[in-house]
Coordinates of C-alpha atoms and ligand atoms in Angstrom, one line a residue:
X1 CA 38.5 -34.8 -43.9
X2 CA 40.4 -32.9 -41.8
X3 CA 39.2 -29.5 -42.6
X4 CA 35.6 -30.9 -42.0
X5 CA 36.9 -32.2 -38.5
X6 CA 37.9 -28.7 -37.6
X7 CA 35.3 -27.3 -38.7
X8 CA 33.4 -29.9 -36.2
X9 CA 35.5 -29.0 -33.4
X10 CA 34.9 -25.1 -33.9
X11 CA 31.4 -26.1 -34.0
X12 CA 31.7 -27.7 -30.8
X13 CA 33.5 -24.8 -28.6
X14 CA 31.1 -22.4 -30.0
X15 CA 28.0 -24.9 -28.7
X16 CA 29.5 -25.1 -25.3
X17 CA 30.4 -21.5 -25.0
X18 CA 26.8 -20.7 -25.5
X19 CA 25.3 -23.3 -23.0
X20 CA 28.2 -22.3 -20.6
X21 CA 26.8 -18.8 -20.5
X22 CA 23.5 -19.9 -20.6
X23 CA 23.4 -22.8 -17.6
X24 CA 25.2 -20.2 -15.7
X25 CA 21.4 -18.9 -14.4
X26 CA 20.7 -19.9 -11.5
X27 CA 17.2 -22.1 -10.6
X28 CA 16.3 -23.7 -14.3
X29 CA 13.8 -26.9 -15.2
X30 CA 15.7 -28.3 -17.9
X31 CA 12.3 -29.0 -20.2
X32 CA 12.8 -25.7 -21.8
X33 CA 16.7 -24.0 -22.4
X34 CA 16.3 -20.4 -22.4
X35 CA 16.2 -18.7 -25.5
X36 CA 20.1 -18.7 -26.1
X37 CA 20.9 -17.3 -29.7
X38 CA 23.9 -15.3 -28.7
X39 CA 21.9 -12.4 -29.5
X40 CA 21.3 -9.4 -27.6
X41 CA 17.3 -8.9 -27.1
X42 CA 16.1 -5.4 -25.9
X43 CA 13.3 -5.7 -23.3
X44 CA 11.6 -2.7 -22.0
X45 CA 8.7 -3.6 -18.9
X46 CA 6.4 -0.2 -18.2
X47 CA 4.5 -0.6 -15.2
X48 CA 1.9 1.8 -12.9
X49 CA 0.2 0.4 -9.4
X50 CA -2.8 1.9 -7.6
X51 CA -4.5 3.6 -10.2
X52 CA -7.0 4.1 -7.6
X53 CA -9.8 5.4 -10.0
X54 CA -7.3 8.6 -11.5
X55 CA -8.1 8.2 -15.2
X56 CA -8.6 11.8 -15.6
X57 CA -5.8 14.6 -14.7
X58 CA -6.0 15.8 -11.3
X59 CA -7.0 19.5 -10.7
X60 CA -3.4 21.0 -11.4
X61 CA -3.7 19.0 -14.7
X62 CA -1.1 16.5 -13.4
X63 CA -1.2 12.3 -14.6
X64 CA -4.3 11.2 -16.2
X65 CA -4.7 8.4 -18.8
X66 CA -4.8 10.6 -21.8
X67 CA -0.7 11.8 -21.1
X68 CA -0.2 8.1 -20.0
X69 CA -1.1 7.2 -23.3
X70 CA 0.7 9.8 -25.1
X71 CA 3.9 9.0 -22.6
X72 CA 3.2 5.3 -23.2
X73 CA 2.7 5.1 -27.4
X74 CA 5.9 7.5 -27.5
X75 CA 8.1 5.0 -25.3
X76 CA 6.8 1.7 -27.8
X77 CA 7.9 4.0 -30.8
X78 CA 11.1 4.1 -29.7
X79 CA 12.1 1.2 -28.4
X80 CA 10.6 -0.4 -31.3
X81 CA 12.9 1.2 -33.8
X82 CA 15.8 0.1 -31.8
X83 CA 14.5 -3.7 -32.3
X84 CA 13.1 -4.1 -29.1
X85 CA 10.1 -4.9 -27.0
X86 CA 7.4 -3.4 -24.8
X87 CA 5.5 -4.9 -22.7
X88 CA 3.2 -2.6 -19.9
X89 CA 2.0 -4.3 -16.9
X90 CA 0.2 -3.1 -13.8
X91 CA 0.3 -3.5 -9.9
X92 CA -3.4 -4.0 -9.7
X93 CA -5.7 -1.5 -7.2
X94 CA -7.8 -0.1 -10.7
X95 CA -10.3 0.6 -8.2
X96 CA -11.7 3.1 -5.6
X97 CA -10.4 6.5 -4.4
X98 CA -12.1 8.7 -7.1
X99 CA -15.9 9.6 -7.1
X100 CA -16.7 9.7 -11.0
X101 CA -14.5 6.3 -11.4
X102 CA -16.2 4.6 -8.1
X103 CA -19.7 5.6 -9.1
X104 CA -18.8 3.8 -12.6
X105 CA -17.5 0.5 -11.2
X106 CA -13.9 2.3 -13.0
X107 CA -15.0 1.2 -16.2
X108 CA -13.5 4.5 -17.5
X109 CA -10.3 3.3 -15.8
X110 CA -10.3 -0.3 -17.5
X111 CA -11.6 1.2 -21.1
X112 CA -8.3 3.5 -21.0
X113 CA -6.3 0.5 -19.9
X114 CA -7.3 -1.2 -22.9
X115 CA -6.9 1.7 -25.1
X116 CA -3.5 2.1 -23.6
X117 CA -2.7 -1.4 -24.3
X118 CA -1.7 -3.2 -20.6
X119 CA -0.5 -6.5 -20.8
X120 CA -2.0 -7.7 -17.6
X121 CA -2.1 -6.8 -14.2
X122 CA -2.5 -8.0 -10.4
X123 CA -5.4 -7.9 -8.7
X124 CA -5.1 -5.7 -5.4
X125 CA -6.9 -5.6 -2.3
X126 CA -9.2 -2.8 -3.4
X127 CA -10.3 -4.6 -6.5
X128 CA -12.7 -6.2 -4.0
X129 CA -14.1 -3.3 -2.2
X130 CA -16.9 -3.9 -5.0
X131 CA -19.2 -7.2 -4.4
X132 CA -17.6 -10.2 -6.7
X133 CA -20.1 -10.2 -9.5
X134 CA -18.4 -6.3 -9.7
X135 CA -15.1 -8.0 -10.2
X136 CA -16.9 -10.3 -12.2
X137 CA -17.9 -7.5 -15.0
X138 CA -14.2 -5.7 -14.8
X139 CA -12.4 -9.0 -15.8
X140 CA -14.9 -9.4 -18.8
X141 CA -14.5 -5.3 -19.7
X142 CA -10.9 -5.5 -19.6
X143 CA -8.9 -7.2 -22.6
X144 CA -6.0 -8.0 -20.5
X145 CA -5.9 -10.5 -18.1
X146 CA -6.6 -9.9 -14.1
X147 CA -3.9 -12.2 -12.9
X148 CA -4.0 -13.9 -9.2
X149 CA -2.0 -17.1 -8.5
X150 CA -3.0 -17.3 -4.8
X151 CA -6.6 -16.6 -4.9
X152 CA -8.8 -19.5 -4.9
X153 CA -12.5 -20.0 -4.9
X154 CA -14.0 -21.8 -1.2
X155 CA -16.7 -23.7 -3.2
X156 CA -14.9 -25.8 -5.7
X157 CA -11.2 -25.4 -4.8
X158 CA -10.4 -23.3 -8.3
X159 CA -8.5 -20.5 -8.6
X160 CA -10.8 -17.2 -8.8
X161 CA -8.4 -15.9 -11.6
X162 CA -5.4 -17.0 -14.2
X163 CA -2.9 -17.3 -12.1
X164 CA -0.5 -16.1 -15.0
X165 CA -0.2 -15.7 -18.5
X166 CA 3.1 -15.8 -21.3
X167 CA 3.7 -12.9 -23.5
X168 CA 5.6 -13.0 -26.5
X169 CA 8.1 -9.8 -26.5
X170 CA 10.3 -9.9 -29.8
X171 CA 11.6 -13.3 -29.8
X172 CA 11.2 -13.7 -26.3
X173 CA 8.6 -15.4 -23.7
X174 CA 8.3 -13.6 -20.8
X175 CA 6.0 -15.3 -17.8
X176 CA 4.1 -12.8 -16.1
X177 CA 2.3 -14.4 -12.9
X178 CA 0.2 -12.5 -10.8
X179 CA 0.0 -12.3 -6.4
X180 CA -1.8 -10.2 -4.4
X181 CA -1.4 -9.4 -0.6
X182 CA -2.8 -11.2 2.6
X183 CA -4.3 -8.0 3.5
X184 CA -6.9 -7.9 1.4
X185 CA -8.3 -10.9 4.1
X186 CA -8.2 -8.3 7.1
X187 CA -8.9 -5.2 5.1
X188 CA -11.6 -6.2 2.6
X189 CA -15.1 -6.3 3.8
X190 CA -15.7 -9.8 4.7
X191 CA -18.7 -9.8 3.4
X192 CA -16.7 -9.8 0.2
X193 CA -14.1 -11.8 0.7
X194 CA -16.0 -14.7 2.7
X195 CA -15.8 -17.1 0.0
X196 CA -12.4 -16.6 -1.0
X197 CA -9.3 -18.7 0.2
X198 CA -5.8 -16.5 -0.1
X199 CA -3.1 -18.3 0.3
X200 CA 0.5 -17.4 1.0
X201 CA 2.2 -15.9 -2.6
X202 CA 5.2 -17.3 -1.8
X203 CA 4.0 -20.9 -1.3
X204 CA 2.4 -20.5 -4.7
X205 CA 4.9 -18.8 -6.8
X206 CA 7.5 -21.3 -5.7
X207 CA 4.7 -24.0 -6.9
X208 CA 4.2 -23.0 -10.2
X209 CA 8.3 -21.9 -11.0
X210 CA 9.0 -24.7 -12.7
X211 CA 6.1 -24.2 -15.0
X212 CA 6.7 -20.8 -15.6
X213 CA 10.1 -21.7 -16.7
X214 CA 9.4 -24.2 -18.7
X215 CA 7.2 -21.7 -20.9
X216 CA 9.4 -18.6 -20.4
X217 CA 12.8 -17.1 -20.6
X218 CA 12.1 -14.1 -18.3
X219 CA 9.8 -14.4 -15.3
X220 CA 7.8 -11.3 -14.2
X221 CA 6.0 -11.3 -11.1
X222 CA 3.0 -8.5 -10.8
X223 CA 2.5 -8.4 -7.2
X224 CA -0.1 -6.4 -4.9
X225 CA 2.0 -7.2 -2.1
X226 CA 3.9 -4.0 -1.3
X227 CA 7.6 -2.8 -1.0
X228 CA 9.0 -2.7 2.7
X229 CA 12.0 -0.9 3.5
X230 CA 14.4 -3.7 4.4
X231 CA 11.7 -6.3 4.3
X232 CA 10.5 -4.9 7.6
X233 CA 6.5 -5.7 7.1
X234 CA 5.2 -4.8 10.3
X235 CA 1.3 -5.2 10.8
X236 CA 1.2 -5.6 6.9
X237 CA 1.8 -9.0 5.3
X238 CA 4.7 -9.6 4.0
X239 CA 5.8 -8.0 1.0
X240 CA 7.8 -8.6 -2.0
X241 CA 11.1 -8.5 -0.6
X242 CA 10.0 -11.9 0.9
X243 CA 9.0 -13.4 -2.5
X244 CA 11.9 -12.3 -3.9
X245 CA 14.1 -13.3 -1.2
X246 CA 12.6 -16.9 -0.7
X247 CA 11.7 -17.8 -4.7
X248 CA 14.7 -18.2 -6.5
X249 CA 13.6 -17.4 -10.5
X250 CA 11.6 -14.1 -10.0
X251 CA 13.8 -11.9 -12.4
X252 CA 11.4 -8.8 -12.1
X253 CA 8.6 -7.8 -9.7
X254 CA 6.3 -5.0 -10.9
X255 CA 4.8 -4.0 -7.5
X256 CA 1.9 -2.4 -5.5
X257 CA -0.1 -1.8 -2.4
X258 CA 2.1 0.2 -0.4
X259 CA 2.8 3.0 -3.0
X260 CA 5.8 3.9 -2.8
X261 CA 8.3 5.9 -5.6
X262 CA 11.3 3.5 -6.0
X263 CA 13.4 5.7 -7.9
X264 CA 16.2 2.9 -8.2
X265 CA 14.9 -1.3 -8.4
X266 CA 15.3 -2.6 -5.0
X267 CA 18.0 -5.6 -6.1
X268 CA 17.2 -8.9 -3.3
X269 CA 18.4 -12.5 -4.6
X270 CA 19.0 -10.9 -8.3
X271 CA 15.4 -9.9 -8.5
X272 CA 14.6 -6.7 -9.3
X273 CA 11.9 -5.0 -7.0
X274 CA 10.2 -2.3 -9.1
X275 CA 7.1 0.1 -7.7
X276 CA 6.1 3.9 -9.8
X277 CA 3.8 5.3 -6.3
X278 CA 0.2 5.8 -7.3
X279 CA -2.2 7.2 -9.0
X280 CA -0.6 7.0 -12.7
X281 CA 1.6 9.8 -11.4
X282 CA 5.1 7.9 -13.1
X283 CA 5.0 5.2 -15.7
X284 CA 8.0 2.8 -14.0
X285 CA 10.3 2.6 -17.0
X286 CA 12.7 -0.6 -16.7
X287 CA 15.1 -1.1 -20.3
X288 CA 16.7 -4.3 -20.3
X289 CA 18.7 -6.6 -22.3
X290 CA 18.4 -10.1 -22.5
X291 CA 21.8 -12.2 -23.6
X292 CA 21.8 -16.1 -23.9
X293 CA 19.8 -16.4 -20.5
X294 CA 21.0 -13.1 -18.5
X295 CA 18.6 -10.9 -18.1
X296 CA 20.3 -7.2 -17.3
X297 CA 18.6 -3.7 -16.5
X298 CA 20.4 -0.9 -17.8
X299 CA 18.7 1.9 -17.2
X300 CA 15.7 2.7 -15.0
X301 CA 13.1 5.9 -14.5
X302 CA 10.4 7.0 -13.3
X303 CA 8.8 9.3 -15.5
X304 CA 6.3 11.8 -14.1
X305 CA 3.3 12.4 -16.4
X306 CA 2.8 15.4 -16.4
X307 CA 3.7 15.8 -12.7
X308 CA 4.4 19.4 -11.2
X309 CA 6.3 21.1 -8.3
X310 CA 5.4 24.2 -6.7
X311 CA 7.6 27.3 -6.8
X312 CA 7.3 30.8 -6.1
X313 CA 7.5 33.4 -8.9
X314 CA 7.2 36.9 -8.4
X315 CA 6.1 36.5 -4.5
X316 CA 3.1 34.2 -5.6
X317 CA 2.9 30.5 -5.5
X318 CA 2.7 28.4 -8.6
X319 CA 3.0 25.3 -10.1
X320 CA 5.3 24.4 -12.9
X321 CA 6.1 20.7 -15.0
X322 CA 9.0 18.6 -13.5
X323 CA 9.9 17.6 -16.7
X324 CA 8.7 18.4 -20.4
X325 CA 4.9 18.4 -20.8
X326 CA 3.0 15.5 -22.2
X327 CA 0.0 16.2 -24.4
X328 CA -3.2 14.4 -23.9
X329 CA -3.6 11.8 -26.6
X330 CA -6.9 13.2 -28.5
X331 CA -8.9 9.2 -28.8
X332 CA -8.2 8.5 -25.1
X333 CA -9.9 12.1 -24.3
X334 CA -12.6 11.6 -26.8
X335 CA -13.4 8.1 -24.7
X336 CA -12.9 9.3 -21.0
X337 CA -14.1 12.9 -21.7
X338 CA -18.2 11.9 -21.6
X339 CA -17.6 9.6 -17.9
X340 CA -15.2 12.4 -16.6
X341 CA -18.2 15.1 -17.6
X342 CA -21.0 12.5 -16.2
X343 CA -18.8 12.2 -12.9
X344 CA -18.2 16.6 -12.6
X345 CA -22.2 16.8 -12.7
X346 CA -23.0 14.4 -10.1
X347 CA -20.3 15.7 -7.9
X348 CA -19.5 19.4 -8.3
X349 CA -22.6 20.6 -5.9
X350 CA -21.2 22.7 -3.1
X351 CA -22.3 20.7 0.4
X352 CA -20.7 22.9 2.5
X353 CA -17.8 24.7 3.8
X354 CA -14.4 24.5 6.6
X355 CA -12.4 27.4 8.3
X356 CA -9.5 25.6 7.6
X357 CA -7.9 22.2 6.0
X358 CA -9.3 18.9 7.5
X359 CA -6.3 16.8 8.0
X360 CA -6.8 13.2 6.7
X361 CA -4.2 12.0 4.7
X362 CA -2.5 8.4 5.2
X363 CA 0.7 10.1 6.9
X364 CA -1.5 11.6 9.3
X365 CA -4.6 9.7 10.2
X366 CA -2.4 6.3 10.7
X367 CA 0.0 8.0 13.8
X368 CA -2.4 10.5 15.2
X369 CA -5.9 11.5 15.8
X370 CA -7.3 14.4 13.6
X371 CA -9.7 17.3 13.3
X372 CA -11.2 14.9 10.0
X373 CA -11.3 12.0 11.9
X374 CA -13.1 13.4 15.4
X375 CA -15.7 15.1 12.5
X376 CA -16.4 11.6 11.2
X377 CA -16.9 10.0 14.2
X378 CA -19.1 12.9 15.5
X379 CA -21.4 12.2 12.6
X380 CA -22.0 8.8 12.9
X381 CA -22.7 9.4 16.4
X382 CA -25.0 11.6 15.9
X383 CA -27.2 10.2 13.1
X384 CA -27.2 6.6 15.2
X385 CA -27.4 8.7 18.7
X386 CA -24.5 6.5 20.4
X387 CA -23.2 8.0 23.0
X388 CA -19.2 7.2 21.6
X389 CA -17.9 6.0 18.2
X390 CA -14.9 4.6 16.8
X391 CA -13.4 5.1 13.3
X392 CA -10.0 3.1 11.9
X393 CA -8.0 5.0 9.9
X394 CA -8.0 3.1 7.3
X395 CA -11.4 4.3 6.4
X396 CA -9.8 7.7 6.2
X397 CA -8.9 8.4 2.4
X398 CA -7.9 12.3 2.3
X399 CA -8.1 15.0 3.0
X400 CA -10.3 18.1 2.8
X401 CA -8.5 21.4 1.7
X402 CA -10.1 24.8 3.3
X403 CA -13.1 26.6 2.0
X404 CA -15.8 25.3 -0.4
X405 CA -16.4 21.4 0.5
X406 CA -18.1 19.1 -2.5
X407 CA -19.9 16.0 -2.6
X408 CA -16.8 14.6 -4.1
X409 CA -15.0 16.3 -1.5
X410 CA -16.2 13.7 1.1
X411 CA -16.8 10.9 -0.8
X412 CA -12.5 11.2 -1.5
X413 CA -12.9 11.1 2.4
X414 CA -14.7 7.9 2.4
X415 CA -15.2 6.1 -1.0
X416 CA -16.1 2.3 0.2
X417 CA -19.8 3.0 1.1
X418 CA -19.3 1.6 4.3
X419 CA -22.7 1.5 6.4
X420 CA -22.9 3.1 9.4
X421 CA -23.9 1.1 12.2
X422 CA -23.9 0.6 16.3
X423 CA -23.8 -1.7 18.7
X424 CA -25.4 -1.5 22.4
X425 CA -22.8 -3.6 25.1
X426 CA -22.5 -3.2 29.1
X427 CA -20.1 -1.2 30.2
X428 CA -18.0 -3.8 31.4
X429 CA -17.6 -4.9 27.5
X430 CA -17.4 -1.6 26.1
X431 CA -14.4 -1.4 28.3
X432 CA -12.5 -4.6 26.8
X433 CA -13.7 -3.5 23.3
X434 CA -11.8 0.1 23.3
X435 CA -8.8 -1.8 25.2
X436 CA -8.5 -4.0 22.3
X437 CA -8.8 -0.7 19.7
X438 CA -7.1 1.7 21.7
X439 CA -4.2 -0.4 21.1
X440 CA -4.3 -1.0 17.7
X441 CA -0.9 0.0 16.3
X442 CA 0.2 3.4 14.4
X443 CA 0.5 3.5 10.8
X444 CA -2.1 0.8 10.3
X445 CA -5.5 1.0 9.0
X446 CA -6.7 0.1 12.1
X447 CA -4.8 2.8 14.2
X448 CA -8.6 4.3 15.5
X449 CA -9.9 7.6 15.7
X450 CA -12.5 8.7 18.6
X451 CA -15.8 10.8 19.6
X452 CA -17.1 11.0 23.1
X453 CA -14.4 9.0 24.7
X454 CA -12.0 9.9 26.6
X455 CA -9.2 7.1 27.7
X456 CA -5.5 5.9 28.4
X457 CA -4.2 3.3 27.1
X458 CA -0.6 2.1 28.1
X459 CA 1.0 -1.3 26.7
X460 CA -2.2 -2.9 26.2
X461 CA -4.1 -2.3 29.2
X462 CA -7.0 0.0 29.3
X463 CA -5.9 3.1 32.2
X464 CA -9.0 5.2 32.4
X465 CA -11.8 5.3 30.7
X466 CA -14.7 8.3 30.7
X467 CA -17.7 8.5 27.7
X468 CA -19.7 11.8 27.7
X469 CA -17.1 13.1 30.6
X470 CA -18.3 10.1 32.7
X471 CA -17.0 7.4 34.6
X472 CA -18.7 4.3 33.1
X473 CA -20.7 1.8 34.8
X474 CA -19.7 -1.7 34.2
X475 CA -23.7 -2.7 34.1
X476 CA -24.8 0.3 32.2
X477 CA -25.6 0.1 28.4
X478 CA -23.7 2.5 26.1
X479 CA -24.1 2.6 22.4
X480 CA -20.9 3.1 20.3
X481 CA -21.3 4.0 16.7
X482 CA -18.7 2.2 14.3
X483 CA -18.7 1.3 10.8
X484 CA -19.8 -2.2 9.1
X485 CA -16.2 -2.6 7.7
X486 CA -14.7 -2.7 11.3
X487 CA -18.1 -4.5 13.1
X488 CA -17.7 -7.6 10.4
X489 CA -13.9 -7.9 11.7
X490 CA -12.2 -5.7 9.3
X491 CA -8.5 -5.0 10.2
X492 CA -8.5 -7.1 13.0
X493 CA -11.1 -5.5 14.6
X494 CA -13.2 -7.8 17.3
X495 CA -16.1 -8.9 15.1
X496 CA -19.6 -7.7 16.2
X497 CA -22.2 -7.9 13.6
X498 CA -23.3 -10.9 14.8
X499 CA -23.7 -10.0 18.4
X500 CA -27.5 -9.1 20.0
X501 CA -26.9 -5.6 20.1
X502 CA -26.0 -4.6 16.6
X503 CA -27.6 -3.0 13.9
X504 CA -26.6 -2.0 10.7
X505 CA -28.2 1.3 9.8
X506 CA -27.8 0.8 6.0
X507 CA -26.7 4.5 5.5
X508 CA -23.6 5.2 3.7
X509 CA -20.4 6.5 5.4
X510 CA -19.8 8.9 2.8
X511 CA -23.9 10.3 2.2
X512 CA -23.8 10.5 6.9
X513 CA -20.7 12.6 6.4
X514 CA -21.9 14.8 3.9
X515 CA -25.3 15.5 5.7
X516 CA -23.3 16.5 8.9
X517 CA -21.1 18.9 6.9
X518 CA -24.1 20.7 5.0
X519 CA -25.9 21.1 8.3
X520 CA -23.1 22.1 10.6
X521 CA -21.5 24.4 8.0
X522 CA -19.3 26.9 8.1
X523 CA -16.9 23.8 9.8
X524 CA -14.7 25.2 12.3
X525 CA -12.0 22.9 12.5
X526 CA -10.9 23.6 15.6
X527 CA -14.0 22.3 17.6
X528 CA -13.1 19.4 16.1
X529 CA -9.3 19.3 16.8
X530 CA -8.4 16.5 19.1
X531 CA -7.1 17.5 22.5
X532 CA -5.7 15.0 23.7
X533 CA -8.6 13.0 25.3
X534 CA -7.3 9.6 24.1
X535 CA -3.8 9.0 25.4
X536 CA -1.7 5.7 24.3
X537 CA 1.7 4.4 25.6
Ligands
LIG1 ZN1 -3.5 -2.1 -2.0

């Protein structure tokens, strides 16, 4: 009898130690304990953002699906034998920013997802560059789920996607809900986006916690929201640092949008803020183990596929691997190989030629005007003979290295297949329209680049204001070329498409560009450098 009591009372401490460590998390519905065995489980999340059409290897042979695959099959053998388990998530932007991917909808991107064996993953602003039944086809092609928790349908109130689904990891449940940034409202074409309701992530991942809980022992959020140093958003929406700061219960964030390398988890209320760049450049790497409710990271990396850094060797420049080299899986190869050879065909035809590199990258075009940008505008000027045009930066998508220039060449200018259109106003309103852009802020999309105008702008206000080196007349008509992205409101751009006045041309951004190039070649990039006609303060 009393042996059996003792053995009850030993029984009891150990049952009380265990819910002790357990009820020790923080935010918990009480429907479902966490999984509280007093074992230790071995979790290990891989996760890429803004794949951004990059299933093949770049031209120095760097990333590429088929070394992801080889990087990511390795990484599940290993963990695997130790008892633990994978799970490989993404931050969403599959699509646009490569020509042979674009012109296929990135079904080569989504087949070697599937091949590679993602989880799920967030849907990003760019997923809706494409019209909706697009979308449409690349949820049914991919065999993981597109997960969005804040997007909801206008016509019938219903969410456009799952909002998130539960894997099973070992033993473990593991919630994986999907959010995806405000931006996409301001930045998609609203032709696209016109029927869509996003709502604030925050509001929504703090309305289906409890659910997510109840299901799970470890909640993942995939965002498309972006990191911000310090939380400090500026003309973006908010970020993750704001989910993770105001919903208590997030244990991981696998993020996107604003591609940064986070070499080390950003830690805010114990959630663990996690981002690998773009591009399939680094497979984020994040081991953790899980004990009795406590979820712990204990070691993270970023792990370059196949990325390389340039050193000089002999007096010449050359490129050599950061880390060990990854072979190219062999199936993943055999399936991207005929869409990557499909893509080279369409694509490799020399258009035409520059003197010199044409600046466009994002570090550039958002914070100053550049020799790419004046080019662009020039050519939509002239195939819509406006007198002036306007270009956001955000429309700017690379840039275009010296000597031969491709097809592809431009279409990584400009892969959205934005029309080119104009718009005839007064003077008087041309004048209240370039205030309003003149002043849209650096390193945003709509920071705006400029041909034929020459204007100050200081805090707000419109200072002086000449088109073709003239003075303009407040009753005079002017036509100003400017893309259908920015005339239907994109990036907080005044909407014009519905004004008398505008007309959409119908030709592509990209196929106006290319035509300029190929008949104004050899480019020499320094007619086209700005020199300072557009000044703002
Ligand atoms: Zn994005």
């Amino acid at each position: 009898m009393r042996v059996f009591n003792l053995f009850r009372y030993a029984w009891l401490i150990v049952c009380i130690a265990l819910l002790s460590a357990c009820s020790s998390e923080p935010v918990k519905d009480s429907s479902k304990s966490k999984l509280c065995d007093g074992k230790v489980h071995r979790l290990t999340v891989l996760h890429t953002n803004d794949n951004h059409g990059h299933f093949w290897r770049n031209h120095r042979g760097e990333g590429g699906m088929a070394a992801r695959k080889t990087l990511v099959d390795q990484i599940r053998k290993e963990v695997e034998a130790e008892g633990g388990a994978v799970i490989l998530l993404s931050g969403g932007d599959i699509n646009t920013g490569v020509p042979s991917s674009d012109l296929l909808d990135a079904l080569p991107d989504i087949k070697g997802m599937n091949l590679i064996g993602y989880d799920a993953s967030a849907v990003g602003n760019h997923e809706f560059d494409n019209p909706l039944p697009i979308l449409m086809q690349q949820a049914k092609w991919a065999e993981f789920p597109l997960l969005a928790a804040n997007i909801y349908r206008r016509d019938n109130g219903q969410r456009l996607f799952k909002p998130y689904t539960i894997l099973t990891a070992g033993d473990l449940k593991v919630a994986v809900i999907g959010l995806t940034t405000l931006d996409t409202v301001t930045t998609s074409n609203p032709d696209v986006v016109k029927d869509l309701d996003f709502r604030d992530p925050v509001t929504e991942a703090t309305a289906l916690m409890p659910e997510l809980q109840k299901q799970a022992d470890i909640v993942i959020a995939a965002t498309h929201l972006g990191w911000y140093f310090r939380g400090e958003h500026g003309v973006n929406a908010p970020g993750d640092y704001r989910l993770a700061n105001e919903v208590d219960g997030v244990d991981v964030i696998a993020g996107g949008h604003s591609q940064d390398p986070l070499f080390r988890p950003d830690i805010k209320n114990s959630t663990y803020i996690m981002q690998a760049f773009e591009w399939g450049k680094y497979v984020g790497r994040a081991d953790f183990i899980y004990r009795d409710g406590i979820l712990k990271l204990t070691e993270y990396r970023l792990v370059p596929v196949n990325l390389k850094e340039k050193v000089i060797r002999d007096g010449k420049k050359t490129y050599v691997y950061i880390d060990k080299q990854i072979p190219e899986d062999p199936e993943m190869l055999d399936l991207l190989m005929p869409y990557q050879q499909k893509g080279e065909e369409r694509l490799s035809v020399k258009v035409g030629s520059t003197n010199a590199r044409l600046p466009g990258d994002r570090a550039e075009v958002r914070f100053h005007e550049t020799a790419l940008g004046r080019l662009i505008a020039m050519a939509q000027m002239e195939r819509t003979g406006a007198d002036l045009a306007v270009i956001n930066s955000g429309g700017i998508r690379a840039s275009i290295p010296e000597g031969d220039i491709t097809y592809r060449d431009v279409l990584k200018v400009q892969p959205f297949s934005n029309q080119v259109s104009y718009y005839e106003l007064s003077g008087k309103d041309l004048k209240n329209y370039l205030q309003v852009i003149g002043s849209m802020p650096p390193d945003s999309g709509a920071f705006a680049h400029f041909a034929g105008v020459t204007m100050t702008v200081e805090d707000g206000m419109l200072k002086k204001l000449l088109v073709g080196g003239k003075k303009v007349d407040d009753n005079k008509t002017y036509r100003m070329a400017v893309n259908s992205f920015s005339a239907s409101g994109g990036d907080g751009y005044p909407k014009i498409e519905d004004k008398p006045g505008f007309i959409n041309t119908g030709y592509i951004d990209a196929e106006v560009l290319k035509e300029y190039i190929q008949k104004n070649s050899p480019i020499d990039v320094k007619k086209y450098a700005p020199k300072g006609e557009v000044k703002r303060y």
